[in-house]
């Protein structure tokens, strides 16, 4: 029996883990035992437990309840706690996702104990070392034994860094998720009715990156751009309480009075709103891709993106935090005809990942 320890801690990781865990349970129940460690990095109901409920993810065997503090404090506490779990459980593989502090802590703890590490979403690069996510993903890739790349660009990024051993192009597990839950969200979520939104007639916005929320000038430009958009159409912004407080402290809430500010949404509600938006305005990597998957134009409020394919194929526009550029791009978004090819695979990334973990564990 192959024993896999999966480390999750933030919203996107819950979603990706759901796809891989489903394959393990459905196709390899007799050969693979998986258990989850939840670091607690995202701790409120709408950012964690609801995902385990909605996505049918196995309940974590360990909940470390580590959140808050500086990056160093959080990562250090996670590293210590994960090491203790690894020493007691002795897994054959540690499976990590993405680029959070939980990802880095899991990678380092396993590597120092000589436990093989498998990294889902390996090879992504923004080439912006001011982003904590960039540091996390580079370091995690360096100590991983299996590097599961979502795109050809990710494979090329690793090759330029001299990393070729253990690298596999598997596609994007988020595409697996989007295909699986697309119709489920339409049938089970009442988000459009609840927020009084009409199909194809609203803007869905998200803003959570520290480069935007922690920079008063950038956040003000973003807030005012959304306020401008809301003057002529419905704009809904699920916003984390921390970001809402920063906005309130800057006086932005009053300026954004026509924007529908709501708490972070459960996964199925978010998927439902993404599918039916006229345009999505975001700084989230995951939401950029989901817009692409659902054929919805996207405006990304960043200066760079890891998901360059969405830009190259015309579905995504980078605006930075410029009020004028955000407003212009979101007011008249491009909607290309077709996509030309499948840069994120064919919806079988999770199955490919599990097969390779199983093969690697038997070598």
GROMACS .gro file of C-alpha atoms in nm:
model
  363
    1UNK     CA    1   0.000   0.000   0.000
    2UNK     CA    2   0.146   0.335  -0.110
    3UNK     CA    3   0.107   0.603   0.157
    4UNK     CA    4   0.066   0.963   0.039
    5UNK     CA    5   0.055   1.263   0.270
    6UNK     CA    6  -0.116   1.559   0.102
    7UNK     CA    7  -0.056   1.907   0.243
    8UNK     CA    8  -0.319   2.176   0.193
    9UNK     CA    9  -0.372   2.509   0.360
   10UNK     CA   10  -0.523   2.765   0.123
   11UNK     CA   11  -0.837   2.788  -0.085
   12UNK     CA   12  -0.690   2.691  -0.427
   13UNK     CA   13  -0.517   2.388  -0.279
   14UNK     CA   14  -0.842   2.247  -0.144
   15UNK     CA   15  -0.991   2.264  -0.493
   16UNK     CA   16  -0.695   2.098  -0.665
   17UNK     CA   17  -0.666   1.829  -0.400
   18UNK     CA   18  -1.030   1.738  -0.455
   19UNK     CA   19  -0.961   1.628  -0.812
   20UNK     CA   20  -0.657   1.415  -0.727
   21UNK     CA   21  -0.817   1.266  -0.414
   22UNK     CA   22  -1.122   1.163  -0.616
   23UNK     CA   23  -0.903   0.964  -0.855
   24UNK     CA   24  -0.724   0.797  -0.564
   25UNK     CA   25  -1.051   0.696  -0.396
   26UNK     CA   26  -1.231   0.587  -0.712
   27UNK     CA   27  -0.952   0.412  -0.902
   28UNK     CA   28  -0.680   0.316  -0.654
   29UNK     CA   29  -0.851   0.255  -0.319
   30UNK     CA   30  -0.678  -0.078  -0.276
   31UNK     CA   31  -0.328   0.039  -0.363
   32UNK     CA   32  -0.299   0.397  -0.231
   33UNK     CA   33  -0.374   0.536   0.113
   34UNK     CA   34  -0.396   0.916   0.122
   35UNK     CA   35  -0.437   1.137   0.424
   36UNK     CA   36  -0.452   1.514   0.438
   37UNK     CA   37  -0.271   1.763   0.657
   38UNK     CA   38  -0.450   2.099   0.677
   39UNK     CA   39  -0.206   2.364   0.794
   40UNK     CA   40  -0.486   2.606   0.878
   41UNK     CA   41  -0.340   2.886   0.664
   42UNK     CA   42  -0.696   2.978   0.559
   43UNK     CA   43  -0.911   2.927   0.862
   44UNK     CA   44  -1.255   3.087   0.827
   45UNK     CA   45  -1.554   2.882   0.712
   46UNK     CA   46  -1.581   3.022   0.359
   47UNK     CA   47  -1.209   2.971   0.298
   48UNK     CA   48  -1.165   2.617   0.422
   49UNK     CA   49  -1.425   2.383   0.575
   50UNK     CA   50  -1.690   2.459   0.316
   51UNK     CA   51  -1.457   2.328   0.047
   52UNK     CA   52  -1.418   1.994   0.219
   53UNK     CA   53  -1.797   1.972   0.236
   54UNK     CA   54  -1.879   2.087  -0.118
   55UNK     CA   55  -1.596   1.910  -0.296
   56UNK     CA   56  -1.617   1.584  -0.100
   57UNK     CA   57  -1.255   1.601   0.009
   58UNK     CA   58  -1.162   1.352   0.284
   59UNK     CA   59  -1.153   1.519   0.622
   60UNK     CA   60  -0.795   1.607   0.723
   61UNK     CA   61  -0.629   1.361   0.956
   62UNK     CA   62  -0.432   1.653   1.101
   63UNK     CA   63  -0.536   2.016   1.136
   64UNK     CA   64  -0.236   2.220   1.244
   65UNK     CA   65  -0.438   2.542   1.298
   66UNK     CA   66  -0.148   2.767   1.200
   67UNK     CA   67  -0.248   3.105   1.060
   68UNK     CA   68  -0.152   3.468   1.092
   69UNK     CA   69   0.185   3.623   1.158
   70UNK     CA   70   0.461   3.716   0.918
   71UNK     CA   71   0.567   3.488   0.636
   72UNK     CA   72   0.868   3.374   0.835
   73UNK     CA   73   0.671   3.304   1.152
   74UNK     CA   74   0.397   3.117   0.969
   75UNK     CA   75   0.634   2.910   0.756
   76UNK     CA   76   0.856   2.826   1.053
   77UNK     CA   77   0.565   2.709   1.268
   78UNK     CA   78   0.431   2.499   0.979
   79UNK     CA   79   0.774   2.348   0.915
   80UNK     CA   80   0.804   2.232   1.274
   81UNK     CA   81   0.450   2.093   1.290
   82UNK     CA   82   0.467   1.915   0.953
   83UNK     CA   83   0.801   1.758   1.048
   84UNK     CA   84   0.639   1.603   1.355
   85UNK     CA   85   0.360   1.459   1.141
   86UNK     CA   86   0.607   1.314   0.893
   87UNK     CA   87   0.812   1.153   1.166
   88UNK     CA   88   0.504   0.982   1.307
   89UNK     CA   89   0.333   0.885   0.981
   90UNK     CA   90   0.635   0.798   0.760
   91UNK     CA   91   0.464   0.847   0.419
   92UNK     CA   92   0.609   0.725   0.090
   93UNK     CA   93   0.532   1.058  -0.079
   94UNK     CA   94   0.450   1.413   0.028
   95UNK     CA   95   0.217   1.578  -0.223
   96UNK     CA   96   0.216   1.959  -0.234
   97UNK     CA   97   0.018   2.207  -0.440
   98UNK     CA   98   0.084   2.553  -0.574
   99UNK     CA   99   0.291   2.826  -0.412
  100UNK     CA  100   0.176   2.911  -0.061
  101UNK     CA  101   0.365   2.909   0.268
  102UNK     CA  102   0.205   2.568   0.329
  103UNK     CA  103   0.362   2.445   0.004
  104UNK     CA  104   0.708   2.561   0.101
  105UNK     CA  105   0.689   2.431   0.456
  106UNK     CA  106   0.575   2.089   0.336
  107UNK     CA  107   0.849   2.070   0.074
  108UNK     CA  108   1.127   2.165   0.316
  109UNK     CA  109   1.008   1.939   0.597
  110UNK     CA  110   0.989   1.637   0.366
  111UNK     CA  111   1.318   1.708   0.188
  112UNK     CA  112   1.510   1.737   0.514
  113UNK     CA  113   1.373   1.396   0.619
  114UNK     CA  114   1.456   1.248   0.276
  115UNK     CA  115   1.092   1.178   0.196
  116UNK     CA  116   1.016   1.219  -0.178
  117UNK     CA  117   0.821   1.531  -0.271
  118UNK     CA  118   0.575   1.566  -0.560
  119UNK     CA  119   0.480   1.920  -0.662
  120UNK     CA  120   0.157   1.988  -0.849
  121UNK     CA  121   0.179   2.310  -1.055
  122UNK     CA  122   0.557   2.295  -1.081
  123UNK     CA  123   0.747   2.528  -1.311
  124UNK     CA  124   0.522   2.831  -1.293
  125UNK     CA  125   0.711   3.160  -1.290
  126UNK     CA  126   0.606   3.526  -1.273
  127UNK     CA  127   0.972   3.640  -1.267
  128UNK     CA  128   0.875   3.882  -0.992
  129UNK     CA  129   1.080   3.803  -0.684
  130UNK     CA  130   0.885   4.055  -0.478
  131UNK     CA  131   0.598   3.806  -0.478
  132UNK     CA  132   0.621   3.561  -0.186
  133UNK     CA  133   0.453   3.305  -0.411
  134UNK     CA  134   0.744   3.323  -0.656
  135UNK     CA  135   0.996   3.246  -0.382
  136UNK     CA  136   0.782   2.960  -0.252
  137UNK     CA  137   0.740   2.794  -0.591
  138UNK     CA  138   1.107   2.820  -0.689
  139UNK     CA  139   1.227   2.668  -0.362
  140UNK     CA  140   0.960   2.396  -0.369
  141UNK     CA  141   1.059   2.298  -0.723
  142UNK     CA  142   1.425   2.273  -0.623
  143UNK     CA  143   1.361   2.002  -0.364
  144UNK     CA  144   1.085   1.811  -0.545
  145UNK     CA  145   1.140   1.465  -0.692
  146UNK     CA  146   0.836   1.469  -0.920
  147UNK     CA  147   0.744   1.800  -1.083
  148UNK     CA  148   0.398   1.797  -1.237
  149UNK     CA  149   0.379   2.084  -1.486
  150UNK     CA  150   0.046   2.221  -1.606
  151UNK     CA  151   0.179   2.373  -1.931
  152UNK     CA  152   0.461   2.349  -2.182
  153UNK     CA  153   0.582   2.692  -2.065
  154UNK     CA  154   0.625   2.553  -1.712
  155UNK     CA  155   0.837   2.268  -1.847
  156UNK     CA  156   1.050   2.519  -2.039
  157UNK     CA  157   1.092   2.737  -1.729
  158UNK     CA  158   1.234   2.444  -1.535
  159UNK     CA  159   1.464   2.343  -1.821
  160UNK     CA  160   1.611   2.695  -1.827
  161UNK     CA  161   1.688   2.653  -1.457
  162UNK     CA  162   1.857   2.319  -1.523
  163UNK     CA  163   1.573   2.109  -1.382
  164UNK     CA  164   1.474   1.822  -1.611
  165UNK     CA  165   1.477   1.509  -1.394
  166UNK     CA  166   1.134   1.406  -1.270
  167UNK     CA  167   0.958   1.671  -1.480
  168UNK     CA  168   0.628   1.574  -1.643
  169UNK     CA  169   0.376   1.768  -1.850
  170UNK     CA  170   0.041   1.649  -1.712
  171UNK     CA  171  -0.194   1.941  -1.774
  172UNK     CA  172  -0.380   2.147  -1.518
  173UNK     CA  173  -0.580   1.983  -1.240
  174UNK     CA  174  -0.795   2.297  -1.229
  175UNK     CA  175  -0.918   2.210  -1.578
  176UNK     CA  176  -1.023   1.871  -1.442
  177UNK     CA  177  -1.210   2.051  -1.165
  178UNK     CA  178  -1.378   2.299  -1.400
  179UNK     CA  179  -1.512   2.021  -1.623
  180UNK     CA  180  -1.636   1.816  -1.329
  181UNK     CA  181  -1.814   2.099  -1.144
  182UNK     CA  182  -1.934   2.317  -1.432
  183UNK     CA  183  -2.283   2.168  -1.452
  184UNK     CA  184  -2.296   2.086  -1.081
  185UNK     CA  185  -2.260   2.456  -1.001
  186UNK     CA  186  -2.535   2.551  -1.247
  187UNK     CA  187  -2.777   2.307  -1.088
  188UNK     CA  188  -2.692   2.358  -0.721
  189UNK     CA  189  -2.597   2.726  -0.681
  190UNK     CA  190  -2.856   3.002  -0.656
  191UNK     CA  191  -2.592   3.277  -0.650
  192UNK     CA  192  -2.735   3.473  -0.946
  193UNK     CA  193  -3.079   3.494  -0.783
  194UNK     CA  194  -2.936   3.561  -0.440
  195UNK     CA  195  -2.732   3.859  -0.559
  196UNK     CA  196  -2.989   3.978  -0.813
  197UNK     CA  197  -2.758   3.926  -1.111
  198UNK     CA  198  -2.848   3.852  -1.471
  199UNK     CA  199  -2.669   3.607  -1.695
  200UNK     CA  200  -2.392   3.780  -1.890
  201UNK     CA  201  -2.471   4.126  -1.753
  202UNK     CA  202  -2.234   4.176  -1.460
  203UNK     CA  203  -1.867   4.208  -1.369
  204UNK     CA  204  -1.718   3.960  -1.124
  205UNK     CA  205  -1.413   4.098  -0.943
  206UNK     CA  206  -1.163   3.958  -0.693
  207UNK     CA  207  -0.864   4.124  -0.527
  208UNK     CA  208  -0.640   3.952  -0.275
  209UNK     CA  209  -0.273   3.973  -0.382
  210UNK     CA  210  -0.053   4.146  -0.126
  211UNK     CA  211   0.104   4.355  -0.403
  212UNK     CA  212  -0.240   4.516  -0.446
  213UNK     CA  213  -0.404   4.500  -0.104
  214UNK     CA  214  -0.097   4.618   0.088
  215UNK     CA  215  -0.017   4.906  -0.148
  216UNK     CA  216  -0.251   5.199  -0.077
  217UNK     CA  217  -0.199   5.355  -0.420
  218UNK     CA  218  -0.266   5.034  -0.612
  219UNK     CA  219  -0.566   4.940  -0.398
  220UNK     CA  220  -0.721   5.285  -0.441
  221UNK     CA  221  -0.680   5.267  -0.820
  222UNK     CA  222  -0.847   4.926  -0.821
  223UNK     CA  223  -1.131   5.033  -0.594
  224UNK     CA  224  -1.204   5.343  -0.801
  225UNK     CA  225  -1.191   5.144  -1.124
  226UNK     CA  226  -1.452   4.903  -0.988
  227UNK     CA  227  -1.661   5.199  -0.872
  228UNK     CA  228  -1.644   5.343  -1.225
  229UNK     CA  229  -1.759   5.013  -1.372
  230UNK     CA  230  -2.043   4.990  -1.119
  231UNK     CA  231  -2.186   5.320  -1.240
  232UNK     CA  232  -2.321   5.146  -1.551
  233UNK     CA  233  -2.354   4.778  -1.463
  234UNK     CA  234  -2.362   4.535  -1.174
  235UNK     CA  235  -2.024   4.465  -1.016
  236UNK     CA  236  -1.984   4.200  -0.747
  237UNK     CA  237  -1.667   4.173  -0.537
  238UNK     CA  238  -1.625   3.884  -0.293
  239UNK     CA  239  -1.377   4.035  -0.051
  240UNK     CA  240  -1.183   3.892   0.240
  241UNK     CA  241  -1.248   4.072   0.574
  242UNK     CA  242  -0.884   4.183   0.593
  243UNK     CA  243  -0.904   4.350   0.252
  244UNK     CA  244  -1.241   4.504   0.337
  245UNK     CA  245  -1.090   4.658   0.650
  246UNK     CA  246  -0.802   4.809   0.451
  247UNK     CA  247  -1.053   4.950   0.203
  248UNK     CA  248  -1.259   5.097   0.484
  249UNK     CA  249  -0.953   5.253   0.645
  250UNK     CA  250  -0.873   5.423   0.313
  251UNK     CA  251  -1.230   5.549   0.268
  252UNK     CA  252  -1.281   5.331  -0.037
  253UNK     CA  253  -1.596   5.158   0.086
  254UNK     CA  254  -1.793   5.481   0.056
  255UNK     CA  255  -1.658   5.545  -0.293
  256UNK     CA  256  -1.752   5.189  -0.392
  257UNK     CA  257  -2.110   5.213  -0.265
  258UNK     CA  258  -2.253   5.077  -0.593
  259UNK     CA  259  -2.026   4.771  -0.588
  260UNK     CA  260  -2.181   4.459  -0.434
  261UNK     CA  261  -1.929   4.375  -0.161
  262UNK     CA  262  -1.987   4.023  -0.029
  263UNK     CA  263  -1.800   3.777   0.189
  264UNK     CA  264  -1.577   3.515   0.022
  265UNK     CA  265  -1.803   3.269  -0.156
  266UNK     CA  266  -1.834   2.892  -0.136
  267UNK     CA  267  -1.674   2.716  -0.430
  268UNK     CA  268  -1.989   2.628  -0.623
  269UNK     CA  269  -2.123   2.983  -0.594
  270UNK     CA  270  -1.795   3.120  -0.725
  271UNK     CA  271  -1.792   2.879  -1.019
  272UNK     CA  272  -2.151   2.973  -1.098
  273UNK     CA  273  -2.070   3.345  -1.101
  274UNK     CA  274  -1.757   3.292  -1.310
  275UNK     CA  275  -1.944   3.107  -1.582
  276UNK     CA  276  -2.209   3.373  -1.623
  277UNK     CA  277  -2.009   3.696  -1.590
  278UNK     CA  278  -1.974   3.938  -1.880
  279UNK     CA  279  -1.613   3.992  -1.778
  280UNK     CA  280  -1.396   3.893  -1.482
  281UNK     CA  281  -1.158   4.143  -1.319
  282UNK     CA  282  -0.908   3.977  -1.088
  283UNK     CA  283  -0.555   3.945  -0.953
  284UNK     CA  284  -0.599   3.574  -0.883
  285UNK     CA  285  -0.408   3.314  -1.078
  286UNK     CA  286  -0.679   3.053  -1.040
  287UNK     CA  287  -0.961   3.283  -1.142
  288UNK     CA  288  -0.771   3.384  -1.456
  289UNK     CA  289  -0.766   3.023  -1.567
  290UNK     CA  290  -1.125   2.956  -1.472
  291UNK     CA  291  -1.233   3.252  -1.683
  292UNK     CA  292  -1.042   3.096  -1.973
  293UNK     CA  293  -1.198   2.754  -1.911
  294UNK     CA  294  -1.547   2.907  -1.920
  295UNK     CA  295  -1.485   3.131  -2.223
  296UNK     CA  296  -1.523   3.452  -2.021
  297UNK     CA  297  -1.294   3.750  -2.097
  298UNK     CA  298  -1.056   3.835  -1.812
  299UNK     CA  299  -0.884   4.153  -1.697
  300UNK     CA  300  -0.589   4.081  -1.470
  301UNK     CA  301  -0.486   4.358  -1.232
  302UNK     CA  302  -0.122   4.256  -1.220
  303UNK     CA  303   0.192   4.350  -1.409
  304UNK     CA  304   0.267   3.989  -1.503
  305UNK     CA  305   0.103   3.648  -1.502
  306UNK     CA  306   0.215   3.288  -1.471
  307UNK     CA  307  -0.064   3.190  -1.710
  308UNK     CA  308   0.079   3.348  -2.022
  309UNK     CA  309  -0.129   3.122  -2.248
  310UNK     CA  310  -0.448   3.308  -2.153
  311UNK     CA  311  -0.288   3.635  -2.269
  312UNK     CA  312  -0.134   3.493  -2.584
  313UNK     CA  313  -0.469   3.349  -2.693
  314UNK     CA  314  -0.642   3.682  -2.637
  315UNK     CA  315  -0.870   3.594  -2.347
  316UNK     CA  316  -0.679   3.783  -2.078
  317UNK     CA  317  -0.546   4.141  -2.060
  318UNK     CA  318  -0.286   4.260  -1.810
  319UNK     CA  319  -0.358   4.609  -1.680
  320UNK     CA  320  -0.158   4.640  -1.361
  321UNK     CA  321  -0.339   4.850  -1.101
  322UNK     CA  322  -0.416   5.140  -1.335
  323UNK     CA  323  -0.768   5.274  -1.291
  324UNK     CA  324  -0.781   5.391  -1.651
  325UNK     CA  325  -0.651   5.066  -1.800
  326UNK     CA  326  -0.877   4.847  -1.586
  327UNK     CA  327  -1.180   5.052  -1.683
  328UNK     CA  328  -1.091   5.050  -2.053
  329UNK     CA  329  -1.022   4.676  -2.069
  330UNK     CA  330  -1.329   4.576  -1.868
  331UNK     CA  331  -1.564   4.809  -2.053
  332UNK     CA  332  -1.484   4.658  -2.394
  333UNK     CA  333  -1.331   4.315  -2.331
  334UNK     CA  334  -1.202   4.108  -2.621
  335UNK     CA  335  -1.384   3.781  -2.686
  336UNK     CA  336  -1.178   3.573  -2.932
  337UNK     CA  337  -1.338   3.309  -3.149
  338UNK     CA  338  -1.216   2.974  -3.021
  339UNK     CA  339  -0.887   2.892  -2.849
  340UNK     CA  340  -0.685   2.713  -3.114
  341UNK     CA  341  -0.544   2.442  -2.886
  342UNK     CA  342  -0.557   2.300  -2.535
  343UNK     CA  343  -0.272   2.458  -2.337
  344UNK     CA  344  -0.395   2.311  -2.008
  345UNK     CA  345  -0.445   1.953  -2.117
  346UNK     CA  346  -0.759   1.748  -2.172
  347UNK     CA  347  -0.905   1.711  -1.826
  348UNK     CA  348  -0.705   1.404  -1.721
  349UNK     CA  349  -0.422   1.568  -1.526
  350UNK     CA  350  -0.530   1.414  -1.194
  351UNK     CA  351  -0.527   1.062  -1.335
  352UNK     CA  352  -0.180   1.116  -1.484
  353UNK     CA  353  -0.048   1.248  -1.152
  354UNK     CA  354  -0.179   0.950  -0.955
  355UNK     CA  355  -0.043   0.698  -1.204
  356UNK     CA  356   0.302   0.854  -1.182
  357UNK     CA  357   0.295   0.863  -0.802
  358UNK     CA  358   0.205   0.498  -0.801
  359UNK     CA  359   0.477   0.411  -1.051
  360UNK     CA  360   0.736   0.616  -0.861
  361UNK     CA  361   0.638   0.453  -0.535
  362UNK     CA  362   0.692   0.108  -0.680
  363UNK     CA  363   1.035   0.184  -0.829
   0.00000   0.00000   0.00000
